[in-house]
Amino acid sequence: MITLGEYIVAKQHEFPEASGELTQLLGSIRLAAKVVNREINKAGLVDIIGATGAENVQGEQQQKLDLYANEKFKAALEARGEVCGVASEEEEDIIIFNGKKQSHSKYVVLMDPLDGSSNIDVNVTVGTIFSIYRRLSPVGTPVILDDFLQPGYKQVAAGYVVYGSSTMLVYTTGHGVHGFTCDPSLGVFYLSHENMQIPQDGVIYSINEGNYIKFPDGVKKYIKYCQERDPQTSRPYTSRYIGSLVADFHRNLIKGGIYMYPSFASAPKGKLRLLYECNPIAFLTEQAGGKASDGFRRIMDIEPTELHERTPFFCGSINMVQQVEAFMAQYSHEEHPEFHG
Ligand code: AHM
Ligand code: MG
């Protein structure tokens, strides 16, 4: 049985310039994940479910657990000193850690502390998503917005925690995707899924079909393709949608499948946020042999301009994502004329 801590230390040599800071940083995330996990497990018994009555910067209802998770992850990341700043779905601006401990910090973290939080009240799986970059501004000075507005291909590490029937932490540092399951009696994450690979083809498609009428034609055509009968390709595919990106992605990673959150008329850039939802999931997807796209281009190549910017998102098994991209190019190219001359 190899613990997460042991595994990260054993893999430290994969970074030629590693000085143990990234190892410590992942340790902070592991600690916060355990604290949040403990609280989620008590939901229903203590006063932690339900909305706070406040809205976040995106105009969404904040849940009590959203704020709890946000505070715990921030505190864990600030405490050790490897991280000089954080950006979060729950905070409008970047958070600058400017203490003595941070005088040598070189990493920034972007996170969705509790993804899928509308599922909390009904005991359905939620998650935490994180993305780690090296800062661009000089070490020892306060971090600036540009440290966070980096394209996804520059990520140093990314991962998620899925608080499900068991709790797992899955991460990549660009050397494959590795999953660890928490033993609840010991509170220790053990290596359970080394080198995770997403099947090239899958039979699961995950999308909020309630929005069908508003989807781009390319997506409508792809959904119909998924539903058509073709014994050669196991179609019709199975539809599965939990409404927690982390949970839907985790299932598709293991079984093969595609997750889609496209644009639609009232949301021309979709719903999901590029920097702390799509980029980290895209990094994991590619490291597992899959593909992540906005329908036309690679997610990790998008140059961000705003902290909370959104993007349409298609990710999962490579052949499925290529198929939806082919439909988008054929039926929805007018939405992105810049890519089609
Ligand atoms: P959140 O970060 O506010 O929880 O929103 C992101 C979530 C994803 O986890 C999920 O896939 C999607 O929003 C569900 O949205 P919808 O209810 O529109 O299908
Ligand atoms: Mg989210």
Short mmCIF file of C-alpha atoms and ligand atoms in Angstrom, two decimals:
data_model
loop_
_atom_site.label_atom_id
_atom_site.label_comp_id
_atom_site.label_asym_id
_atom_site.label_seq_id
_atom_site.Cartn_x
_atom_site.Cartn_y
_atom_site.Cartn_z
CA MET A 1 0.00 0.00 0.00
CA ILE A 2 1.59 3.28 -1.14
CA THR A 3 0.27 6.51 0.33
CA LEU A 4 -0.21 9.70 -1.66
CA GLY A 5 2.57 11.38 0.31
CA GLU A 6 5.02 8.53 -0.36
CA TYR A 7 4.10 8.45 -4.04
CA ILE A 8 4.62 12.18 -4.56
CA VAL A 9 8.01 12.07 -2.84
CA ALA A 10 9.02 9.01 -4.90
CA LYS A 11 8.11 10.88 -8.10
CA GLN A 12 9.88 14.10 -7.18
CA HIS A 13 12.84 13.22 -9.43
CA GLU A 14 10.56 13.72 -12.47
CA PHE A 15 11.16 17.46 -11.97
CA PRO A 16 14.81 18.20 -12.57
CA GLU A 17 14.57 21.48 -10.65
CA ALA A 18 12.39 20.07 -7.88
CA SER A 19 13.13 21.25 -4.40
CA GLY A 20 10.20 19.60 -2.69
CA GLU A 21 7.91 22.63 -2.86
CA LEU A 22 5.43 21.09 -5.25
CA THR A 23 5.41 18.01 -3.06
CA GLN A 24 4.56 20.20 -0.06
CA LEU A 25 1.92 22.03 -2.05
CA LEU A 26 0.15 18.81 -3.02
CA GLY A 27 0.36 17.88 0.65
CA SER A 28 -1.56 21.06 1.53
CA ILE A 29 -4.27 20.17 -0.97
CA ARG A 30 -4.46 16.65 0.46
CA LEU A 31 -4.93 18.09 3.97
CA ALA A 32 -7.69 20.50 2.94
CA ALA A 33 -9.40 17.69 1.00
CA LYS A 34 -9.55 15.59 4.15
CA VAL A 35 -11.04 18.44 6.17
CA VAL A 36 -13.66 19.19 3.51
CA ASN A 37 -14.41 15.49 3.12
CA ARG A 38 -15.07 15.17 6.85
CA GLU A 39 -17.52 18.08 6.71
CA ILE A 40 -19.30 16.79 3.60
CA ASN A 41 -19.80 13.45 5.33
CA LYS A 42 -21.64 15.26 8.12
CA ALA A 43 -24.00 17.13 5.78
CA GLY A 44 -27.52 16.58 7.04
CA LEU A 45 -26.36 16.27 10.65
CA VAL A 46 -24.85 19.70 11.13
CA ASP A 47 -25.95 23.05 9.77
CA ILE A 48 -23.83 22.95 6.64
CA ILE A 49 -26.26 22.30 3.80
CA GLY A 50 -28.24 24.97 1.99
CA ALA A 51 -27.54 28.38 0.58
CA THR A 52 -25.89 31.27 2.40
CA GLY A 53 -28.22 33.75 0.75
CA ALA A 54 -25.26 35.42 -0.97
CA GLU A 55 -24.20 35.23 -4.61
CA ASN A 56 -20.70 34.75 -6.00
CA VAL A 57 -19.11 36.89 -8.69
CA GLN A 58 -20.84 34.83 -11.40
CA GLY A 59 -24.26 35.60 -9.90
CA GLU A 60 -24.70 32.05 -8.62
CA GLN A 61 -26.13 31.17 -5.22
CA GLN A 62 -23.33 30.37 -2.78
CA GLN A 63 -23.84 27.27 -0.69
CA LYS A 64 -22.54 27.06 2.86
CA LEU A 65 -20.21 24.27 1.83
CA ASP A 66 -18.89 26.36 -1.09
CA LEU A 67 -17.66 28.92 1.41
CA TYR A 68 -16.44 26.33 3.90
CA ALA A 69 -14.38 24.56 1.24
CA ASN A 70 -13.06 27.88 -0.07
CA GLU A 71 -11.86 28.91 3.39
CA LYS A 72 -10.25 25.53 4.16
CA PHE A 73 -8.35 25.31 0.88
CA LYS A 74 -7.17 28.92 1.16
CA ALA A 75 -6.00 28.40 4.73
CA ALA A 76 -4.16 25.16 3.90
CA LEU A 77 -2.45 26.75 0.90
CA GLU A 78 -1.40 29.85 2.81
CA ALA A 79 -0.16 27.99 5.87
CA ARG A 80 2.90 26.33 4.39
CA GLY A 81 4.34 29.01 2.17
CA GLU A 82 4.77 27.34 -1.25
CA VAL A 83 1.87 29.33 -2.72
CA CYS A 84 1.95 33.10 -3.17
CA GLY A 85 -1.59 33.55 -4.45
CA VAL A 86 -4.90 31.86 -5.12
CA ALA A 87 -7.82 32.43 -7.47
CA SER A 88 -11.15 30.84 -6.66
CA GLU A 89 -14.58 30.50 -8.20
CA GLU A 90 -15.93 31.98 -4.98
CA GLU A 91 -13.81 35.16 -5.01
CA GLU A 92 -14.00 38.03 -7.45
CA ASP A 93 -10.32 38.98 -7.29
CA ILE A 94 -7.08 37.12 -6.86
CA ILE A 95 -5.99 36.53 -3.27
CA ILE A 96 -2.44 37.63 -2.56
CA PHE A 97 -0.46 35.80 0.13
CA ASN A 98 2.09 38.33 1.17
CA GLY A 99 3.45 37.03 4.46
CA LYS A 100 7.04 36.29 5.46
CA LYS A 101 6.55 32.63 4.56
CA GLN A 102 5.79 33.57 0.97
CA SER A 103 9.04 35.42 0.32
CA HIS A 104 10.31 32.50 -1.76
CA SER A 105 7.01 31.07 -3.10
CA LYS A 106 6.82 30.43 -6.79
CA TYR A 107 3.42 28.79 -7.29
CA VAL A 108 -0.12 30.08 -7.78
CA VAL A 109 -3.22 27.90 -7.45
CA LEU A 110 -6.57 28.32 -9.19
CA MET A 111 -9.46 26.34 -7.82
CA ASP A 112 -13.12 25.53 -7.78
CA PRO A 113 -13.31 24.58 -4.10
CA LEU A 114 -16.65 22.80 -4.37
CA ASP A 115 -17.79 21.91 -7.85
CA GLY A 116 -21.36 20.75 -8.41
CA SER A 117 -22.47 22.34 -5.16
CA SER A 118 -26.15 22.24 -6.15
CA ASN A 119 -25.84 18.48 -5.51
CA ILE A 120 -24.84 18.80 -1.86
CA ASP A 121 -28.32 19.01 -0.39
CA VAL A 122 -29.36 15.75 -2.04
CA ASN A 123 -26.33 13.66 -1.07
CA VAL A 124 -24.92 13.47 -4.58
CA THR A 125 -21.21 13.52 -5.47
CA VAL A 126 -19.37 16.84 -5.52
CA GLY A 127 -15.71 17.67 -6.08
CA THR A 128 -12.80 20.09 -5.81
CA ILE A 129 -10.77 21.07 -8.89
CA PHE A 130 -7.29 22.64 -8.78
CA SER A 131 -4.72 23.95 -11.21
CA ILE A 132 -1.12 24.94 -10.37
CA TYR A 133 1.19 27.31 -12.28
CA ARG A 134 4.59 28.82 -11.73
CA ARG A 135 4.27 32.55 -11.19
CA LEU A 136 5.55 34.89 -13.92
CA SER A 137 6.25 37.93 -11.76
CA PRO A 138 9.46 38.02 -9.71
CA VAL A 139 9.64 35.86 -6.59
CA GLY A 140 9.36 37.95 -3.41
CA THR A 141 6.95 40.52 -4.90
CA PRO A 142 3.14 40.38 -4.55
CA VAL A 143 1.51 38.22 -7.25
CA ILE A 144 -0.35 39.98 -10.05
CA LEU A 145 -3.29 39.02 -12.24
CA ASP A 146 -0.99 37.99 -15.11
CA ASP A 147 0.40 35.18 -12.92
CA PHE A 148 -3.07 33.61 -13.14
CA LEU A 149 -3.96 34.42 -16.75
CA GLN A 150 -1.75 31.73 -18.25
CA PRO A 151 -2.81 29.25 -20.93
CA GLY A 152 -3.49 25.70 -19.77
CA TYR A 153 -0.44 24.19 -21.47
CA LYS A 154 1.70 25.99 -18.88
CA GLN A 155 0.13 24.13 -15.95
CA VAL A 156 2.64 22.45 -13.66
CA ALA A 157 0.07 20.20 -12.03
CA ALA A 158 -3.69 19.79 -11.86
CA GLY A 159 -6.19 17.49 -10.27
CA TYR A 160 -9.45 16.99 -8.50
CA VAL A 161 -10.93 15.44 -5.41
CA VAL A 162 -14.16 13.53 -5.89
CA TYR A 163 -16.28 13.22 -2.73
CA GLY A 164 -18.30 10.20 -3.79
CA SER A 165 -19.17 6.77 -2.51
CA SER A 166 -15.48 6.79 -1.71
CA THR A 167 -13.29 9.88 -1.75
CA MET A 168 -10.52 10.01 -4.31
CA LEU A 169 -7.77 12.45 -5.20
CA VAL A 170 -6.63 12.30 -8.83
CA TYR A 171 -3.72 14.40 -10.08
CA THR A 172 -1.18 14.88 -12.82
CA THR A 173 2.15 16.67 -12.94
CA GLY A 174 2.50 15.97 -16.65
CA HIS A 175 3.71 12.40 -16.09
CA GLY A 176 0.46 10.48 -16.30
CA VAL A 177 -2.67 10.56 -14.18
CA HIS A 178 -2.73 8.86 -10.80
CA GLY A 179 -5.65 8.22 -8.46
CA PHE A 180 -5.66 7.72 -4.69
CA THR A 181 -8.56 6.48 -2.59
CA CYS A 182 -9.08 7.68 0.96
CA ASP A 183 -9.34 5.01 3.65
CA PRO A 184 -11.94 6.68 5.87
CA SER A 185 -10.92 4.84 9.01
CA LEU A 186 -7.33 6.12 8.78
CA GLY A 187 -7.85 9.32 6.80
CA VAL A 188 -5.05 8.27 4.45
CA PHE A 189 -5.07 8.39 0.63
CA TYR A 190 -3.66 5.19 -0.89
CA LEU A 191 -2.60 4.66 -4.50
CA SER A 192 -5.48 2.80 -6.14
CA HIS A 193 -5.37 3.86 -9.82
CA GLU A 194 -1.86 4.29 -11.23
CA ASN A 195 -1.44 5.63 -14.75
CA MET A 196 -5.10 6.09 -15.58
CA GLN A 197 -5.91 5.93 -19.29
CA ILE A 198 -9.20 6.99 -20.82
CA PRO A 199 -10.45 4.49 -23.45
CA GLN A 200 -10.11 5.87 -27.00
CA ASP A 201 -13.80 5.16 -27.61
CA GLY A 202 -16.65 5.17 -25.16
CA VAL A 203 -20.38 4.64 -25.08
CA ILE A 204 -21.37 7.32 -22.56
CA TYR A 205 -22.32 10.91 -23.40
CA SER A 206 -22.86 13.45 -20.63
CA ILE A 207 -24.71 16.69 -21.33
CA ASN A 208 -27.61 18.65 -19.87
CA GLU A 209 -30.08 17.75 -22.61
CA GLY A 210 -32.69 20.06 -21.07
CA ASN A 211 -30.90 22.80 -23.01
CA TYR A 212 -31.15 20.87 -26.33
CA ILE A 213 -33.30 23.41 -28.15
CA LYS A 214 -30.68 26.12 -27.54
CA PHE A 215 -27.59 24.11 -28.53
CA PRO A 216 -25.52 24.83 -31.67
CA ASP A 217 -26.51 22.68 -34.66
CA GLY A 218 -23.24 20.75 -34.47
CA VAL A 219 -24.07 19.62 -30.94
CA LYS A 220 -27.68 18.75 -31.85
CA LYS A 221 -26.40 16.60 -34.72
CA TYR A 222 -23.88 14.91 -32.45
CA ILE A 223 -26.55 14.10 -29.84
CA LYS A 224 -28.71 12.54 -32.58
CA TYR A 225 -25.64 10.60 -33.76
CA CYS A 226 -25.19 9.28 -30.19
CA GLN A 227 -28.82 8.14 -30.18
CA GLU A 228 -28.83 6.48 -33.62
CA ARG A 229 -28.79 2.72 -33.93
CA ASP A 230 -25.50 1.27 -35.19
CA PRO A 231 -24.54 -2.15 -33.79
CA GLN A 232 -20.97 -1.75 -35.18
CA THR A 233 -20.25 1.18 -32.86
CA SER A 234 -22.46 0.14 -29.90
CA ARG A 235 -24.80 3.01 -30.64
CA PRO A 236 -27.15 4.18 -29.26
CA TYR A 237 -24.81 5.39 -26.56
CA THR A 238 -25.83 5.67 -22.93
CA SER A 239 -26.71 9.08 -21.50
CA ARG A 240 -25.36 9.81 -18.01
CA TYR A 241 -25.38 13.28 -16.43
CA ILE A 242 -24.83 13.89 -12.74
CA GLY A 243 -24.42 17.66 -12.97
CA SER A 244 -21.08 17.59 -11.14
CA LEU A 245 -18.29 17.98 -13.69
CA VAL A 246 -15.85 16.13 -11.46
CA ALA A 247 -18.15 13.14 -11.03
CA ASP A 248 -19.18 13.01 -14.69
CA PHE A 249 -15.56 13.33 -15.79
CA HIS A 250 -14.32 10.73 -13.31
CA ARG A 251 -16.80 8.16 -14.56
CA ASN A 252 -15.99 8.87 -18.21
CA LEU A 253 -12.24 8.73 -17.48
CA ILE A 254 -12.61 5.21 -16.17
CA LYS A 255 -15.28 3.89 -18.54
CA GLY A 256 -14.75 5.99 -21.68
CA GLY A 257 -17.14 8.73 -22.71
CA ILE A 258 -17.60 12.39 -23.52
CA TYR A 259 -18.63 15.33 -21.32
CA MET A 260 -20.10 18.37 -23.07
CA TYR A 261 -21.09 21.83 -21.90
CA PRO A 262 -21.58 23.78 -25.14
CA SER A 263 -22.46 27.37 -25.80
CA PHE A 264 -26.07 28.35 -26.32
CA ALA A 265 -27.91 31.51 -27.27
CA SER A 266 -28.22 32.93 -23.75
CA ALA A 267 -24.71 31.72 -22.79
CA PRO A 268 -22.47 32.20 -25.85
CA LYS A 269 -19.42 30.91 -23.97
CA GLY A 270 -21.23 28.11 -22.13
CA LYS A 271 -21.14 27.89 -18.35
CA LEU A 272 -17.86 26.36 -17.27
CA ARG A 273 -14.90 28.48 -16.31
CA LEU A 274 -11.71 28.14 -18.33
CA LEU A 275 -9.10 28.64 -15.64
CA TYR A 276 -10.22 26.52 -12.72
CA GLU A 277 -12.64 24.03 -14.29
CA CYS A 278 -11.78 23.39 -17.95
CA ASN A 279 -7.96 23.76 -17.99
CA PRO A 280 -7.25 21.37 -15.10
CA ILE A 281 -9.71 18.80 -16.45
CA ALA A 282 -8.20 19.25 -19.93
CA PHE A 283 -4.67 18.64 -18.57
CA LEU A 284 -5.83 15.41 -16.89
CA THR A 285 -7.71 14.38 -20.02
CA GLU A 286 -4.70 14.79 -22.29
CA GLN A 287 -2.40 13.09 -19.80
CA ALA A 288 -4.82 10.14 -19.81
CA GLY A 289 -4.75 9.99 -23.64
CA GLY A 290 -8.02 11.86 -24.27
CA LYS A 291 -8.89 15.20 -25.84
CA ALA A 292 -10.38 18.48 -24.57
CA SER A 293 -11.72 21.11 -26.94
CA ASP A 294 -14.05 24.12 -27.14
CA GLY A 295 -15.55 22.50 -30.22
CA PHE A 296 -12.90 23.94 -32.54
CA ARG A 297 -9.60 24.29 -30.73
CA ARG A 298 -7.59 22.80 -27.92
CA ILE A 299 -8.71 24.09 -24.53
CA MET A 300 -5.15 24.34 -23.21
CA ASP A 301 -4.12 26.66 -26.08
CA ILE A 302 -6.69 29.35 -25.24
CA GLU A 303 -5.03 32.59 -24.06
CA PRO A 304 -7.11 33.75 -21.09
CA THR A 305 -8.02 37.39 -20.71
CA GLU A 306 -10.22 37.30 -17.60
CA LEU A 307 -10.06 35.41 -14.33
CA HIS A 308 -13.60 34.06 -14.48
CA GLU A 309 -13.96 33.66 -18.24
CA ARG A 310 -16.06 30.84 -19.58
CA THR A 311 -15.65 28.49 -22.51
CA PRO A 312 -17.68 25.80 -24.24
CA PHE A 313 -16.20 22.47 -23.19
CA PHE A 314 -16.02 19.02 -24.80
CA CYS A 315 -13.75 16.47 -23.23
CA GLY A 316 -13.18 12.76 -22.94
CA SER A 317 -12.38 9.82 -25.22
CA ILE A 318 -10.35 11.06 -28.16
CA ASN A 319 -12.49 9.53 -30.93
CA MET A 320 -15.70 10.91 -29.42
CA VAL A 321 -14.32 14.44 -29.09
CA GLN A 322 -13.00 14.30 -32.66
CA GLN A 323 -16.45 13.24 -33.82
CA VAL A 324 -18.23 16.17 -32.15
CA GLU A 325 -15.56 18.53 -33.53
CA ALA A 326 -16.32 17.19 -37.02
CA PHE A 327 -20.03 17.99 -36.53
CA MET A 328 -19.17 21.44 -35.17
CA ALA A 329 -16.95 22.19 -38.18
CA GLN A 330 -19.69 21.05 -40.56
CA TYR A 331 -22.79 22.57 -38.95
CA SER A 332 -21.63 25.33 -36.57
CA HIS A 333 -18.58 26.83 -38.24
CA GLU A 334 -20.31 30.22 -38.52
CA GLU A 335 -19.99 30.58 -34.73
CA HIS A 336 -16.20 30.74 -34.99
CA PRO A 337 -15.43 32.08 -38.46
CA GLU A 338 -11.91 32.95 -37.29
CA PHE A 339 -11.00 29.26 -37.37
CA HIS A 340 -12.42 28.59 -40.81
CA GLY A 341 -11.09 31.31 -43.03
P1 AHM B 1 -20.57 25.06 -10.12
O1 AHM B 1 -19.08 25.21 -10.12
O2 AHM B 1 -21.28 26.33 -9.76
O3 AHM B 1 -21.01 23.89 -9.32
O4 AHM B 1 -21.01 24.84 -11.66
C1 AHM B 1 -20.35 23.87 -12.43
C2 AHM B 1 -21.24 22.71 -12.63
C3 AHM B 1 -20.55 21.50 -13.18
O5 AHM B 1 -20.00 20.72 -12.17
C4 AHM B 1 -21.70 20.79 -13.84
O6 AHM B 1 -21.27 19.90 -14.83
C5 AHM B 1 -22.51 21.91 -14.39
O7 AHM B 1 -22.21 23.03 -13.59
C6 AHM B 1 -23.97 21.65 -14.32
O8 AHM B 1 -24.66 22.72 -14.87
P2 AHM B 1 -26.16 22.55 -15.38
O9 AHM B 1 -26.99 22.42 -14.16
O10 AHM B 1 -26.43 23.79 -16.16
O11 AHM B 1 -26.21 21.33 -16.25
MG MG B 2 -17.65 24.43 -10.65
#
